[in-house]
PDB file of C-alpha atoms in Angstrom:
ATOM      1  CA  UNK A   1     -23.085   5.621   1.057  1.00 53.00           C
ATOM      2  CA  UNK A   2     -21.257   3.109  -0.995  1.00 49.00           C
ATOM      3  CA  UNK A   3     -19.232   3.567  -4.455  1.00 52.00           C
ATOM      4  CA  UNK A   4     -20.422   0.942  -6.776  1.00 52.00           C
ATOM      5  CA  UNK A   5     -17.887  -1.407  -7.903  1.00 55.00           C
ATOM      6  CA  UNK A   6     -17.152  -1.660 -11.598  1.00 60.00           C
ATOM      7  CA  UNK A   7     -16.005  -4.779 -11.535  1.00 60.00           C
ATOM      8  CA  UNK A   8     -17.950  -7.967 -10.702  1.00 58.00           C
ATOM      9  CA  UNK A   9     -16.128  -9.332  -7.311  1.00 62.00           C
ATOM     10  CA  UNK A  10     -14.994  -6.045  -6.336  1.00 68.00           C
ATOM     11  CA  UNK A  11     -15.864  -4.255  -3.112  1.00 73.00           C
ATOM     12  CA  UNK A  12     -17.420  -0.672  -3.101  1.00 80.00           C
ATOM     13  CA  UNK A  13     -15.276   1.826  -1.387  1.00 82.00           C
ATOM     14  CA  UNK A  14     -16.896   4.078   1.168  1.00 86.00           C
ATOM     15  CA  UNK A  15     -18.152   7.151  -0.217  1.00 90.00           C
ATOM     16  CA  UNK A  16     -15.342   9.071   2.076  1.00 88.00           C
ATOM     17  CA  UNK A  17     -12.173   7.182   0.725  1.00 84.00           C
ATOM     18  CA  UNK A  18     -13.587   7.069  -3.057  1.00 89.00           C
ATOM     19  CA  UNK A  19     -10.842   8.083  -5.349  1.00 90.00           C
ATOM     20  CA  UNK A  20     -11.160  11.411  -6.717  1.00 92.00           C
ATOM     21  CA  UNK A  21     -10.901  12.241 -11.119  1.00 92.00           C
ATOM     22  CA  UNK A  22      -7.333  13.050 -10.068  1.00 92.00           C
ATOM     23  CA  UNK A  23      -6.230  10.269  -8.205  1.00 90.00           C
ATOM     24  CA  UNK A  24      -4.329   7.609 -10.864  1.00 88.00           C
ATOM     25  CA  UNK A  25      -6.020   3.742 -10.294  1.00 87.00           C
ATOM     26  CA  UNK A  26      -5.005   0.462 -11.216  1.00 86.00           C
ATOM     27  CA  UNK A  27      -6.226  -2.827 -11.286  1.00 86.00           C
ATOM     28  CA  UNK A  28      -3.601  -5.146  -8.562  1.00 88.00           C
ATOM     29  CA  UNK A  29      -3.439  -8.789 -10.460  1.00 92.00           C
ATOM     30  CA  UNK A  30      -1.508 -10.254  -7.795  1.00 95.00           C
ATOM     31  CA  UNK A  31      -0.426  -9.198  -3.907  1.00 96.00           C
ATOM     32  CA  UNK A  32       2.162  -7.290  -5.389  1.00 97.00           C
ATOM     33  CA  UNK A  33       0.879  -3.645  -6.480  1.00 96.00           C
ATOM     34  CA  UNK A  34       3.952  -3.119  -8.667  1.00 97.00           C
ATOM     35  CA  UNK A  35       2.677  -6.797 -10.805  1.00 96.00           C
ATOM     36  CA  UNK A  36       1.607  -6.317 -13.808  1.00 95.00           C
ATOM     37  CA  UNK A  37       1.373  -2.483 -13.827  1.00 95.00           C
ATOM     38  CA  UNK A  38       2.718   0.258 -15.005  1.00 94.00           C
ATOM     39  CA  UNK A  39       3.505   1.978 -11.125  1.00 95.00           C
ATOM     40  CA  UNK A  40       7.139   1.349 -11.278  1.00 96.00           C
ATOM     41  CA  UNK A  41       7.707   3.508 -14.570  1.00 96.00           C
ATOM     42  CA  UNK A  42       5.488   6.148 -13.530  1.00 95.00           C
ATOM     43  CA  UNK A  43       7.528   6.877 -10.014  1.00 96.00           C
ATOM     44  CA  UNK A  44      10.325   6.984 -12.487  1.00 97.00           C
ATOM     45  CA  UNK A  45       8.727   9.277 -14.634  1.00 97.00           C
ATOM     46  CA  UNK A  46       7.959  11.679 -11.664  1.00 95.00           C
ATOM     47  CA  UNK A  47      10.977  10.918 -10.065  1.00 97.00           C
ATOM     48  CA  UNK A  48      10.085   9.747  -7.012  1.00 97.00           C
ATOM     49  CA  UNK A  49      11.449   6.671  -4.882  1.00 97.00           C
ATOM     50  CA  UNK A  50       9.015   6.712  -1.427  1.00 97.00           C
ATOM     51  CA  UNK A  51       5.688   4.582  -1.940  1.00 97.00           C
ATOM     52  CA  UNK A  52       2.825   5.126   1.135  1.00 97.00           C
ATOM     53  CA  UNK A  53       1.358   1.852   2.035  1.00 97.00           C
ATOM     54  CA  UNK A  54      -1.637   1.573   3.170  1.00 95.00           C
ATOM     55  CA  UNK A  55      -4.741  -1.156   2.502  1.00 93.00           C
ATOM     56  CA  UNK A  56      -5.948  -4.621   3.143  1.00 91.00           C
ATOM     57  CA  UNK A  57      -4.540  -7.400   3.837  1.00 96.00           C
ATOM     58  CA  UNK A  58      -1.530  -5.865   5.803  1.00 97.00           C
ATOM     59  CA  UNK A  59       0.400  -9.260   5.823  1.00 97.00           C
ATOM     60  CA  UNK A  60      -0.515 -10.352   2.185  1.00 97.00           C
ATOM     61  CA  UNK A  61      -0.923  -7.235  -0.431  1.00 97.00           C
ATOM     62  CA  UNK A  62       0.640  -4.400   2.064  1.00 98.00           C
ATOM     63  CA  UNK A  63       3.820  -6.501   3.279  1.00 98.00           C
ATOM     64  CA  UNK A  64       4.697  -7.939  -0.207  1.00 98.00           C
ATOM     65  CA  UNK A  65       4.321  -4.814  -2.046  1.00 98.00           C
ATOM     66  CA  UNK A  66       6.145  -3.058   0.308  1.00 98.00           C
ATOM     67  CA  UNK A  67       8.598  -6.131  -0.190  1.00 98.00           C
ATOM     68  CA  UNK A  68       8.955  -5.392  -3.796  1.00 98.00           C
ATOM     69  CA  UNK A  69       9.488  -2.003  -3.857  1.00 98.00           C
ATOM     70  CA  UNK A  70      12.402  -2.593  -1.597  1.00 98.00           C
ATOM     71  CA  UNK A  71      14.034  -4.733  -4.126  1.00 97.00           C
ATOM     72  CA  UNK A  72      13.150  -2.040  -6.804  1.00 96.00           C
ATOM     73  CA  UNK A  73      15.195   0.604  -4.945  1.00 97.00           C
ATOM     74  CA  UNK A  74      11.833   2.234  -3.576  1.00 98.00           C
ATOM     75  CA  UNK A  75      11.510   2.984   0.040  1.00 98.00           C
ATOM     76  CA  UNK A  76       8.029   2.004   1.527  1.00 98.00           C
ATOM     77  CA  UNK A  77       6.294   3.522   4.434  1.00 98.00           C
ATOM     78  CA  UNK A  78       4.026   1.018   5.885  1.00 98.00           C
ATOM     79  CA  UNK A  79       1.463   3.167   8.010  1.00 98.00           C
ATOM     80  CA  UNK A  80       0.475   1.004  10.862  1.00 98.00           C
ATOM     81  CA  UNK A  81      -2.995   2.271  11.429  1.00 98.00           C
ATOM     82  CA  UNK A  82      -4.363   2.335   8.150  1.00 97.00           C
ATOM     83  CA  UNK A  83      -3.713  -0.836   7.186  1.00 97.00           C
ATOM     84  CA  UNK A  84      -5.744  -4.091   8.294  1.00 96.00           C
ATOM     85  CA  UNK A  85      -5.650  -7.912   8.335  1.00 97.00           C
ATOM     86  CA  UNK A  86      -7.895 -10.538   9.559  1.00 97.00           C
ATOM     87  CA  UNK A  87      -6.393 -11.043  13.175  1.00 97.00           C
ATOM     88  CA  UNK A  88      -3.999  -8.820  14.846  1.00 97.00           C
ATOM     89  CA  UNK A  89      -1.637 -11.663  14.820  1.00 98.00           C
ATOM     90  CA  UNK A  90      -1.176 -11.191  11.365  1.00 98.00           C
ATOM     91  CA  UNK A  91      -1.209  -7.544  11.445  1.00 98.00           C
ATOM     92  CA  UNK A  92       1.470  -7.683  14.021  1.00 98.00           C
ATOM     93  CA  UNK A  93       3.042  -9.578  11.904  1.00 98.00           C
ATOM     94  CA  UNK A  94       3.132  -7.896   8.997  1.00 98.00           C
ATOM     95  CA  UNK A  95       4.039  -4.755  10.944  1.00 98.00           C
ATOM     96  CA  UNK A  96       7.230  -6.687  11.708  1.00 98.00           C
ATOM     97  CA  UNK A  97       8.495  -8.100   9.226  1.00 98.00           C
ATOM     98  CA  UNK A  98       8.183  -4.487   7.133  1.00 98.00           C
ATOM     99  CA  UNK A  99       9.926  -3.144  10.196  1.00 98.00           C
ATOM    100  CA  UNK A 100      12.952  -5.475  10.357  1.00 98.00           C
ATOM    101  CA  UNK A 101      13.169  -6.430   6.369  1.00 98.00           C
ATOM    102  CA  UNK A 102      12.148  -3.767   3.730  1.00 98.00           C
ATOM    103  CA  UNK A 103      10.852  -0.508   5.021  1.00 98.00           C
ATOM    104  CA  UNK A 104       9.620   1.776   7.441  1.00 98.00           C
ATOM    105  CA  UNK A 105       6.506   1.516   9.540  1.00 98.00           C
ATOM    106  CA  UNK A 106       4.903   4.561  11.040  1.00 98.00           C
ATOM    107  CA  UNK A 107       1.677   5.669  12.340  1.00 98.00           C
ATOM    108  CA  UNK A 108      -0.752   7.936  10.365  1.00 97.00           C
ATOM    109  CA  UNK A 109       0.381  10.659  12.887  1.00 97.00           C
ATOM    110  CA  UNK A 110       3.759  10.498  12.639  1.00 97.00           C
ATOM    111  CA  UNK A 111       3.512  10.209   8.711  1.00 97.00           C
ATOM    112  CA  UNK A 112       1.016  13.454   8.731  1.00 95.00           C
ATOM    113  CA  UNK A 113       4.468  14.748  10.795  1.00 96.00           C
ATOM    114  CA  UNK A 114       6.370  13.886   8.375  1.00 93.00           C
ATOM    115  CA  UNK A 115       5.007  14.783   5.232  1.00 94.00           C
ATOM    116  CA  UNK A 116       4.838  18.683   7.365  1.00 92.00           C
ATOM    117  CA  UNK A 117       0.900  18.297   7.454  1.00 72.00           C
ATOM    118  CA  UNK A 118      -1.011  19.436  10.038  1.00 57.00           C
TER     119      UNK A 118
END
């Protein structure tokens, strides 16, 4: 089943990837996630500098959000297979430029790896 959005224009997220009462959300006012919101000060507050990307539209919200953390002295882990575009061109793309410019991209694998999941 579907989440119903709470906003009109909003899409409902899949009953599976719905966010739980502990998981922190935020409305994104432009392709940057860090626009506008409060995200910065809070990874300051809990002292952390790594942001997981993951979403839609790899090579428009994903790639400049991982983009502006880089500039804010966060590092950004762009996970390869969780995020998705509208041709593979553009994912691709995306993929690379996170790669060569402003962060790391990894697999959802490797990340699991990582983070010393199993």
């Amino acid at each position: 089943g579907l989440s119903a959005p709470e906003h009109a224009g909003q899409e409902a997220i899949i009953d599976e990837l719905a966010p739980s009462p502990n998981d922190i959300e935020q409305t994104k006012w432009r392709y940057s996630a860090f626009f506008r919101s409060p995200m910065r000060e809070q990874m300051q507050a809990w002292g952390r500098d790594q942001l997981i990307v993951t979403g839609i539209y790899a090579h428009i919200g994903c790639m400049t959000t991982s983009l502006d953390a880089f500039m804010q002295g966060v590092q950004a882990f762009m996970v390869s297979d969780a995020v998705a575009d509208f041709s593979e061109e553009e994912h691709r793309m995306a993929l690379r430029y996170v790669s060569q410019r402003c962060g790391v991209v990894l697999n959802t694998q490797s990340l699991l790896t990582q983070l010393g999941a199993e």
